[in-house]
Each structure stands twice: as C-alpha cells, then as structure tokens.
Amino acid sequence: MESPGKIKNISAYLGPEYDIEASFGHVRDIPTPSEMPADMKKGPFGKFGIDVDNGFEPYYVVDPDKKKRVSDLKKLLKNADELYLATDDDREGEAIAWHLYEALQPKVPVKRMVFTEITREAIQRAMANTRQIDENLVEAQETRRILDRLYGYEVSPVLWRKVRAGLSAGRVQSVATRLVVERERERMAFRAASYWDVEADLATDAGESFTARLTAVDGTRVATGRDFGDDGALRGSALHLDQAAAQGIAEALRTAPARVANVADKPYKRRPYAPFITSTLQQEASRKLRLSARETMRIAQRLYEGGYITYMRTDSVMLSETALNAARSQARSMYGAEYVPDAPRRYTSSNASAQEAHEAIRPAGDTFRTPSQVSSQLRGSEYALYDLIWKRTIASQMADAVGSTATVQTEAALADGRVAQLSASGTVITFRGFLAAYEEGRDEEDTRARQAAREAGEEERRLPQLSQGDALDVHRTEASGHETSPPPRYTEATLVKALEQKEIGRPSTYEPTLATIQDRGYVIKQGSALVPSWLAFAVTRLMEEHFGRLVDYDFTASMEDDLDAIARGDAQRVEWLQRFYFGDEATSAEGLRDLVADLGEIDARGISTIDIGDGLVVRVGRYGPYVEEVSPAGVDPSTGEMADDAATTPRRATINDDVAPADLTPEMARALLEVSADDGRSLGTDPATGHEILAKAGRYGPYVTEVLPESDAPASRTRKAAVAKPRTASLFKDMDLGTIDLDTALQLLSLPRIVGAHPETGAEITAQNGRYGPYLKMGTDSRSLETEAQLFDISLEQALAIYAQPKQRGRAAAKPPLKELGNDPVNGKPVVVKDGRFGAYVTDGETNATLRRDDDPETITPERGFELLAEKRAKGPSTRRGAKKTTKKTTKKSAKKTTRKTAAKKSD
C-alpha cells in the first residue's frame, strides 16, 4: 500500500501471516531530461522523457529516494507466497500498483486488492474478492501523466521567455488561474451604484409588530441591488430612489394610514443534501471549519487510514446498502422514527463521468460510530471533520424539513396622493426533519446573495396572524442607502465549486491545483479570498491570446471526458495523444507542437501591461509589478508640451504585494507615483541642516532620505574622492508611507541613537535598527530589542538591565518539547514535537522529520508523527552537500528494461 498510516489497523485484521509494507506513494516516474543518462539524453526520450514519435512511450526510472525501499521490498518478496497490491481504489492507486509490479518483477502470484474503508469487514471482503490490475485505469492515468508533462514542458518555456523565468503552466492550474483572474477583471470593471430603500415597523391592533420593506410606489417597483448592472447603470424601468426621495417617503409614512392588502401562504419543503464527495467536503470544511483544501485532505487522509471514514477522493454520491441501513438505523434511534422516511434516499451525481470510487465519503463500518464514541481518539480538526462527515451522512437519510412561507402585502396612502406598497415575508418551519442533524453553511463572501435575500424578505422569521383589510399602525420608518457589491472573489471552496460545475479536474486534482497556483505566486490569500497577482494577469493574457484552446473551459472539460473514455476502454491512449500533440487533420485543429512553434508574434511587453485607466498602466517587470504613467508620444507628462521621446522618462512606482489588482484605483496609483523611488514626497526641510527630506518607495520597502546640495557631489567621477552620502532610514513596520511626517522622519534619520555610556567601562551604548530587527550595541556586544519603538525611548537604565542578563552564546539552550506523542511503534522510543531553527519537527532522538505545512504542532496526532518518522527513515540518510557523485552507466539493455512494457506484456 502507499501509506504506512494504514499498516497498524490492517495488520490487526489480517494477522501475523501477512507482512504489510508501504511504498510511500509512487516508486517510479518520468525523470526530468537533466537526470537522464547521457546516452538517453541524445535519443528520442531526451526532450520530454517521452518518445513522442513512437507511440508516446514514456521512460520510467525508480525515484532516487525510493531505490532503498524497492530493494527492501524485493528482499521481502523472496520469502513470500503471494503479493497483494493494496493501493487506493482510483486511477492514481491503480497506476502505483502497476509501477510496483513493474519495479519488483515478482515471481509469485500477484493479486490486486481494493477497499474503500479500513475496517475488519471491509478488509476481509477485499481479501476474498481480489482481481487483476485494471489496464484501462493504468492507461488513463498514464495518459494524464504524459499529457501533463507535454503541456508543462512545451508551454512553460514560453512563459520563461515572454513573462518571467521559473514560471509554470498546467492543464488544470492555468484554467484555475484564469478563473480567478477573470473574476478580478470583473471587479476592476465594476462600478458601484447607489440606491436607497425604506423600511417600516407595522403593528396590528393586538400590538403584534413586524418589519416591512417598501417594494413599490403607485404600482412601480422600487429598484434594489439586482436592478443594476456591473457598470452601475439601472436596468429596466424600476423606480430608482435617491436619498431625498427615500427620506421623503419615510417621513410621509409616519402619519399615513396603512392596511393589509393581501396575504399569501404556501407550503415550504427542503430536502437534505447528498453525502459528501471530495469537492463538497472541501467546500463545507472551508465554510464551517476554516480549513484549506490542503488541510482538509490531509486530515481526511488520516481519518481514512485510521479506519474512521471511507476513501476521501471520490465524485460519487452513492451509499452502499450497508451504509444506507446504518444511517437510517442511527437516525431513527437518535431522533425518532418520524425523522426517517419510509424508503432510503438514493442520490445520483450530476456528473455523468462520476466513477472514481464506489461510495460517497461517510463514516467507516457496517455500523457508524457517533462523534461522542470517537471523542477519546480524535482531537481538534480531526474530530471536527469526522463530526461534519457523520452529520452529513446521517442527515442525507432523514426526512424533509417542512413548514410554510407567508407573504404579506400592505398599502399606505401618503399625504401627496401616492400609494406606497410594503411587503414582508417569513418562513415558519413546523418540522425540522434533517435540519435536526445538519444544515449546510454559506459562503461568507457572497455578499450579493445575502443582500438580495434581505431585500426580498426571505429571512426565516414568524409573522403575526393577518387578514386582508386589517388596519396597521406605523411605529417606525427609516430610509437607508446602499451600494451594489462587486462580484465576490473566489475562496478555495467556491473555486473548487466552479471547477466542479465546469467539469474541470477530478477529485484528486482539486487540492494540488489550489496548492500549485498559490505556491507559484499566481494567487495570494487575503483572509479566505483568493486574489490574483499581477503576474497571474500577464500569464493568463498570454495563455488566452496565444494558447486560447488550452485554457478554454469546454476544451479542458472535454479532455477529462476523454481520459474517462480511456479508463473505460472506449478510447485509445496513443491515438488521443497523437491528436492532442500533433493535431487532428479531420477537424483541422492544431496540436500542441504547432501552437508553440512560433513565438515571434508574442509581444512580451504588451502581454505584461495592464491598463488601469487615466493614462496609467501596471507592468509586470523582472523584479515585480510597478505602475507607470503613460503619456501621448512626444508629450512631456510634467508640462504637456512637445518634447523629444528620448527626453521623456515616464514616472514609475513599485506596487506592494498587499494591494489587490481591483483595489488599485487610478487615484491610488497616482499617490504611489508621488512617493516613487524616482521623485519621492517632500516632507519638509531639516531645520538643523537645511536639507530637504523625502519619503520614497524603494525596491526593499518604504524609506526616508535627505537631498544633499549639488556642491556635495564629487567634481570628477574619474578621481577618487570622499563623497558625502545622504542619510537614509527604513520605515518601521507599523509606519505608513502616505502619512509619515517630518518629525518622525527626522527621528528615523537620527538613528543610531546614543543611549549613554556604561558607568563602569565607559563604553558607549547605541540603539540601532538592523537587518534582523532593533538591537543595542556596546562595542562588539549586541542585544536584541523587542520592538522598534524602543529605539527612540529606551533609557540607559533599561539598557544596562538588558546587558546585566547573561548572553546566550553559540547554540541556543534546549527548548522543552511542544508536545509528547508517546512511544514509536517501530523502535519503542519516545517521540516528541520540538521547535527548531527551520520550524517544528518530530523526533525520536535519532530521526528528525520536519512537520509539513498543514501539520499543526498543537493538534498533531501520534499516528501522524509516527508516519512522518517512518517516511523519513524510508528515504534513508540525505546526501551530504558537496559529496562526490558517482554515475552508474546505464546500458541500452538496462534502459530498455526500465521503459514501459507494452499492454501485451502486462497482460502476461
């Protein structure tokens, strides 16, 4: 199997006659060309690691860090009677099983064992129902791997030449980036519209009150946010109320007689949600638990390996008969028979190609453990995610929530003869049904949807009993102004939802895609919102204009369908890759090879230029984005007069990463230009020297500096002379370039500050700001300060107190463990979590394993710690930097053995 996390439970189920080992994922892959043997680099595999001219044959090698693992497995096979390949039950797992078979070359019978949950019953069923390796699934996964290699290796170099070195393109990542960029473009083009509305508190003769909203005046509907386009213009013929009109109606309503014009009541019914699939689990965990997709999948992996849930990479919403019975029985016992319908609920996926796994994500076992039953084994995020999965599964088999929705229309005759219509709606749930167990969360960022629901009065609330013609008293009126909201930025949850709706990607690709576009710097997280960088704008524009087919949503979705067809055996790998790479003569569609053939037409400067209006553009440069003032040819931007092009230098200013593209208005851009590195913003004159003080934005951050008179400059550049350098000082982290004043700037320029002299030695103590933060210096003895503000106000007594403390020299004193995880099951040594120089890590005293990005030192489980140590041990000792490398000559015969076997060979 792939992961050591499953070994403990499965060993207990199978007994001592089985040896269970982990491959730690893939053991073979296509190497990069630079890692190939010299003779292979010159052959047909040299460009991609794939022979595109001979059936797209890939060249596989055992990964360097897996050679020891493969060797150990081969030794174990010598004494084995059978080999069971028990990798995950999806395409990726099938490919790993095939690669293990090819690398191990077993002489004993081989059986493919699959299961979607780690329970005793599931493992025993899997042992009794083994099969052969599914060649079609292997072909589909191999096609995906070859496709991704060709896509990346052909398109990425174009980005290196035309945008920036080190960038990457990918079949799914480029499309996901385009989605985020398109949403930001919509926000950039968005123009807010202002509108007003009126609400009133109305009361019956019995004293019962409710709030109603103005919906029409003399039969003309009052405009709400949904009546305005993204350009800010009113669509249709609705009545657009401004402040004066709204306040006038609110004032008139206070004395206007009101009555009930109409009461409508209709039944309300709400069905439960389908059980979780990979995408919906990621979305809901983001909404309710604030987990990223990467964190969600890592936690779900541990729950699966621990035997708590079924396999977590699936796009099927189906539940087995066993699971249906378990969920219905548990719901009946916990909530009552009336909460469970007579027949089981069976769900079907809207995606016709959903087939990655057999079931939805649910609690493992023939009977489900309740959250309270696992609370002693699970903690923190693991418990919260299990609780979420359990509730969703149980609720999926419960009865509908039912009730009624009432809508009340009221009328009020205003003094000027107009009639104001107000309405209120409320939903009363009379039977909660599945809501007793679970209710789906909402995306916080979708302010438009919330605003529309509020304006439509769709909140769940109870209204008093009313009849047509009932008189009403007006107790309170209020006019309030609103602005339309731009399209919400994607979150990880909503981006996964968008990819799923467009049928782009599959369950196994969502989490790595989100991680890739963030790791590459295409997308930055601000809170939970995904904000594209300016770099993403440049990359997306290049892809759209020159590789439009590769980032077309329908084309990308069709590729997934084609891979599904290969997995079913309805299409052939070589024929499909032939059309994708070399083109399709039947449809005259260009192939990938032809698309990248001519790069001369790509205007690198134009691709990396984004117009933000008002004569300003953003350019994506080698060292980051910057704003530039663009003027008509031959016009000096400072005077507006004709000038030589060579003499006209546009003003430029660096853009910080924390400024989102849609938030950079022309006004903000011009403010940046005023304090740019070239010009700077004048703060005034230093009264002590008479020098002008400027605030500037530089490559390494904002700073202040003085302007020296020209007489201080050297007379000749050919002669060495003592040149007076202007004083400069970086702004503190809590200072703002736009608001810093002269006094603060002079304080910064006064550093380093003399604090005083040591009373015993006479050594001068100074307060300074350095690369690693603020500190005190006395001779060669430096001591760190806690805050930058201390540089200005620390006293001599306080400084002496700091120096009175013993200085920590050399290696820092050992810190106590952050957490104890218990004894390692392999060697019995105690395992603890420690905080090291490069972050938290787990150790048993001999082996150290750094925690991954999504591992929380406070909530990490013992099983996760043991798994990290096992992975580190399996990799063996790391190669010492600078050690002499030995290259083993690879003969053509051995190289041929490592190439992929044909389908006929595999079937043997």
Coordinates of C-alpha atoms in Angstrom, one line a residue, residues 267-546:
P267 CA -46.1 25.3 1.8
Y268 CA -42.3 25.1 2.4
K269 CA -40.2 21.9 1.9
R270 CA -36.5 21.4 2.0
R271 CA -34.7 18.2 1.0
P272 CA -31.5 17.0 2.7
Y273 CA -28.1 17.3 0.9
A274 CA -26.4 14.4 -0.7
P275 CA -23.5 12.8 1.2
F276 CA -20.1 14.4 0.8
I277 CA -17.9 13.9 -2.2
T278 CA -14.4 15.4 -2.4
S279 CA -15.4 18.8 -3.7
T280 CA -18.3 19.3 -1.3
L281 CA -16.3 18.2 1.7
Q282 CA -13.6 20.7 0.8
Q283 CA -16.2 23.4 0.4
E284 CA -18.0 22.7 3.6
A285 CA -14.8 22.3 5.6
S286 CA -13.8 25.7 4.4
R287 CA -17.1 27.3 5.3
K288 CA -17.6 25.8 8.7
L289 CA -14.1 24.8 9.9
R290 CA -12.0 27.4 8.1
L291 CA -9.8 24.7 6.7
S292 CA -7.9 25.0 3.4
A293 CA -8.4 22.3 0.8
R294 CA -4.9 21.0 1.6
E295 CA -5.6 20.8 5.3
T296 CA -9.0 19.1 4.7
M297 CA -7.5 16.4 2.5
R298 CA -4.6 15.8 4.9
I299 CA -6.9 15.4 7.9
A300 CA -9.3 13.2 5.8
Q301 CA -6.4 11.0 4.8
R302 CA -5.6 10.4 8.5
L303 CA -9.2 9.6 9.3
Y304 CA -9.3 7.2 6.4
E305 CA -6.1 5.5 7.4
G306 CA -7.3 5.3 10.9
G307 CA -10.4 3.5 9.9
Y308 CA -12.8 6.3 10.7
I309 CA -14.1 7.2 7.2
T310 CA -14.3 5.8 3.7
Y311 CA -11.9 6.8 0.9
M312 CA -11.9 10.6 0.6
R313 CA -11.2 11.0 -3.1
T314 CA -14.5 10.3 -4.8
D315 CA -17.1 12.0 -7.0
S316 CA -19.8 9.5 -6.3
V317 CA -22.7 10.4 -4.0
M318 CA -23.9 6.8 -3.8
L319 CA -24.1 4.9 -0.5
S320 CA -24.0 1.2 -0.2
E321 CA -26.9 -0.8 1.1
T322 CA -25.0 -1.4 4.3
A323 CA -24.3 2.3 4.7
L324 CA -28.0 3.2 4.0
N325 CA -29.2 0.8 6.6
A326 CA -26.6 2.1 9.1
A327 CA -27.5 5.7 8.6
R328 CA -31.3 5.1 8.7
S329 CA -31.0 3.0 11.8
Q330 CA -28.8 5.5 13.6
A331 CA -31.1 8.5 12.7
R332 CA -34.2 6.5 13.9
S333 CA -32.6 5.7 17.2
M334 CA -31.3 9.2 17.8
Y335 CA -34.1 11.4 16.5
G336 CA -37.2 9.2 16.3
A337 CA -39.0 7.1 13.6
E338 CA -40.8 10.2 12.3
Y339 CA -37.4 11.7 11.2
V340 CA -36.7 8.8 8.8
P341 CA -38.6 8.4 5.5
D342 CA -40.2 5.0 4.6
A343 CA -37.7 4.3 1.8
P344 CA -33.9 5.0 1.7
R345 CA -32.8 8.1 -0.2
R346 CA -30.6 7.3 -3.2
Y347 CA -28.6 10.1 -4.8
T348 CA -27.2 10.3 -8.3
S349 CA -24.4 12.6 -9.4
S350 CA -25.0 15.4 -11.9
N351 CA -21.6 14.5 -13.4
A352 CA -22.1 11.6 -15.8
S353 CA -18.5 10.5 -15.5
A354 CA -18.5 10.2 -11.7
Q355 CA -16.8 6.9 -11.1
E356 CA -13.6 7.4 -9.2
A357 CA -14.7 5.4 -6.2
H358 CA -17.6 3.2 -5.1
E359 CA -19.2 5.4 -2.5
A360 CA -19.5 8.9 -1.1
I361 CA -17.4 9.9 1.9
R362 CA -19.1 8.5 5.0
P363 CA -18.2 7.1 8.4
A364 CA -16.5 3.7 8.0
G365 CA -18.0 0.4 9.1
D366 CA -21.3 -1.5 8.8
T367 CA -22.4 0.5 11.8
F368 CA -21.4 4.1 12.3
R369 CA -19.5 5.4 15.4
T370 CA -21.1 8.6 16.7
P371 CA -18.9 11.6 17.3
S372 CA -19.2 11.0 21.1
Q373 CA -17.9 7.5 20.6
V374 CA -14.7 8.7 18.9
S375 CA -14.1 11.8 21.0
S376 CA -11.5 10.0 23.1
Q377 CA -9.5 9.0 20.0
L378 CA -9.9 12.2 17.9
R379 CA -9.0 15.7 18.8
G380 CA -9.2 19.2 17.2
S381 CA -9.6 19.3 13.5
E382 CA -9.8 15.5 13.1
Y383 CA -12.8 15.3 15.5
A384 CA -14.5 18.3 13.8
L385 CA -14.1 16.9 10.3
Y386 CA -15.4 13.5 11.4
D387 CA -18.3 15.2 13.1
L388 CA -19.1 17.0 9.9
I389 CA -19.0 13.8 7.8
W390 CA -21.1 11.9 10.3
K391 CA -23.8 14.6 10.4
R392 CA -24.0 15.0 6.6
T393 CA -24.3 11.2 6.1
I394 CA -27.0 10.8 8.8
A395 CA -28.9 13.8 7.5
S396 CA -28.9 12.5 4.0
Q397 CA -31.2 9.7 5.1
M398 CA -33.6 11.8 7.1
A399 CA -37.0 13.4 6.3
D400 CA -37.6 16.7 4.6
A401 CA -37.9 19.9 6.6
V402 CA -41.4 21.3 6.2
G403 CA -43.2 24.4 7.1
S404 CA -44.9 27.4 5.4
T405 CA -43.9 30.7 3.9
A406 CA -46.2 33.7 4.3
T407 CA -46.0 36.9 2.3
V408 CA -47.9 40.0 3.4
Q409 CA -48.6 42.9 1.1
T410 CA -49.5 46.2 2.8
E411 CA -50.5 49.6 1.4
A412 CA -50.2 53.1 2.9
A413 CA -51.8 56.2 1.4
L414 CA -49.3 59.1 1.5
A415 CA -50.4 62.7 2.0
D416 CA -49.4 63.7 -1.6
G417 CA -51.8 61.1 -3.0
R418 CA -49.3 58.4 -3.8
V419 CA -49.8 54.8 -2.5
A420 CA -46.8 53.1 -1.0
Q421 CA -46.7 49.3 -1.1
L422 CA -44.7 47.5 1.5
S423 CA -44.2 43.7 1.9
A424 CA -42.8 41.2 4.4
S425 CA -42.1 37.5 4.1
G426 CA -41.3 34.9 6.7
T427 CA -40.8 31.2 6.8
V428 CA -42.0 29.1 9.7
I429 CA -40.6 25.5 9.9
T430 CA -43.1 23.2 11.6
F431 CA -41.0 20.0 11.3
R432 CA -37.2 20.3 11.2
G433 CA -36.5 16.9 9.7
F434 CA -32.9 16.6 8.6
L435 CA -32.2 20.1 10.0
A436 CA -32.2 18.5 13.4
A437 CA -28.9 16.9 12.4
Y438 CA -27.2 19.1 9.9
E439 CA -27.5 22.4 8.0
E440 CA -25.1 23.4 5.2
G441 CA -23.1 26.5 5.6
R442 CA -23.0 29.5 3.3
D443 CA -20.1 31.3 1.7
E444 CA -19.4 34.4 3.7
E445 CA -18.0 36.2 0.7
D446 CA -21.2 36.1 -1.4
T447 CA -22.5 39.5 -0.2
R448 CA -24.6 39.9 -3.3
A449 CA -26.7 36.8 -2.4
R450 CA -27.2 37.9 1.2
Q451 CA -28.2 41.4 0.1
A452 CA -30.7 40.0 -2.4
A453 CA -32.2 37.7 0.2
R454 CA -32.5 40.6 2.7
E455 CA -34.2 42.8 0.2
A456 CA -36.6 40.1 -0.9
G457 CA -37.5 39.5 2.8
E458 CA -36.5 35.8 2.5
E459 CA -35.3 35.6 6.1
E460 CA -36.7 32.8 8.3
R461 CA -39.0 34.6 10.7
R462 CA -42.5 34.4 12.0
L463 CA -45.2 36.9 11.1
P464 CA -48.4 37.6 13.1
Q465 CA -51.7 36.3 12.0
L466 CA -53.1 38.8 9.5
S467 CA -56.1 39.1 7.2
Q468 CA -56.8 41.2 4.2
G469 CA -58.1 44.6 5.2
D470 CA -56.6 44.7 8.7
A471 CA -55.6 48.1 9.8
L472 CA -52.0 48.7 10.8
D473 CA -50.1 51.4 12.8
V474 CA -46.8 52.7 11.6
H475 CA -44.4 52.8 14.6
R476 CA -41.0 53.4 12.9
T477 CA -39.8 54.3 9.5
E478 CA -36.2 54.5 8.2
A479 CA -34.6 55.4 4.9
S480 CA -31.2 53.7 4.3
G481 CA -28.7 54.0 1.5
H482 CA -26.9 51.1 -0.1
E483 CA -24.2 50.4 -2.8
T484 CA -24.1 47.5 -5.1
S485 CA -21.4 45.0 -4.4
P486 CA -18.8 43.8 -6.9
P487 CA -18.7 40.1 -7.8
P488 CA -17.2 38.3 -4.8
R489 CA -13.7 36.9 -5.0
Y490 CA -13.3 33.2 -5.1
T491 CA -12.4 31.3 -1.9
E492 CA -10.9 27.9 -2.0
A493 CA -14.4 26.5 -1.5
T494 CA -16.1 28.5 -4.3
L495 CA -13.2 27.9 -6.7
V496 CA -13.5 24.2 -6.2
K497 CA -17.2 24.5 -6.8
A498 CA -16.6 26.5 -10.0
L499 CA -14.2 23.9 -11.3
E500 CA -16.6 21.1 -10.5
Q501 CA -19.5 22.9 -12.2
K502 CA -17.4 23.3 -15.3
E503 CA -16.3 19.6 -15.0
I504 CA -12.7 20.6 -14.9
G505 CA -10.4 18.4 -12.9
R506 CA -11.3 15.4 -10.8
P507 CA -11.4 14.7 -7.0
S508 CA -7.7 14.0 -6.9
T509 CA -6.7 17.3 -8.6
Y510 CA -8.6 19.9 -6.7
E511 CA -6.3 20.2 -3.7
P512 CA -3.0 20.1 -5.6
T513 CA -4.3 22.6 -8.1
L514 CA -5.2 25.1 -5.3
A515 CA -1.8 24.5 -3.7
T516 CA 0.1 25.0 -7.0
I517 CA -1.5 28.3 -8.0
Q518 CA -0.7 29.7 -4.6
D519 CA 2.9 28.2 -4.4
R520 CA 3.6 29.6 -7.9
G521 CA 2.6 33.1 -6.8
Y522 CA -0.3 33.3 -9.2
V523 CA -2.8 33.6 -6.4
I524 CA -2.5 35.1 -2.9
K525 CA -4.7 34.5 0.0
Q526 CA -6.2 37.6 1.7
G527 CA -8.2 36.2 4.6
S528 CA -10.2 33.5 2.8
A529 CA -10.3 35.3 -0.5
L530 CA -8.1 34.2 -3.4
V531 CA -6.6 37.3 -5.0
P532 CA -4.7 37.0 -8.3
S533 CA -1.3 38.6 -8.5
W534 CA -0.3 41.0 -11.4
L535 CA 1.9 38.1 -12.6
A536 CA -1.2 36.0 -13.0
F537 CA -2.7 38.7 -15.2
A538 CA 0.3 38.6 -17.5
V539 CA 0.4 34.8 -17.7
T540 CA -3.4 34.5 -18.2
R541 CA -3.3 37.1 -21.0
L542 CA -0.5 35.2 -22.8
M543 CA -2.4 32.0 -22.5
E544 CA -5.7 33.5 -23.7
E545 CA -4.2 35.3 -26.7
H546 CA -1.8 32.6 -27.9

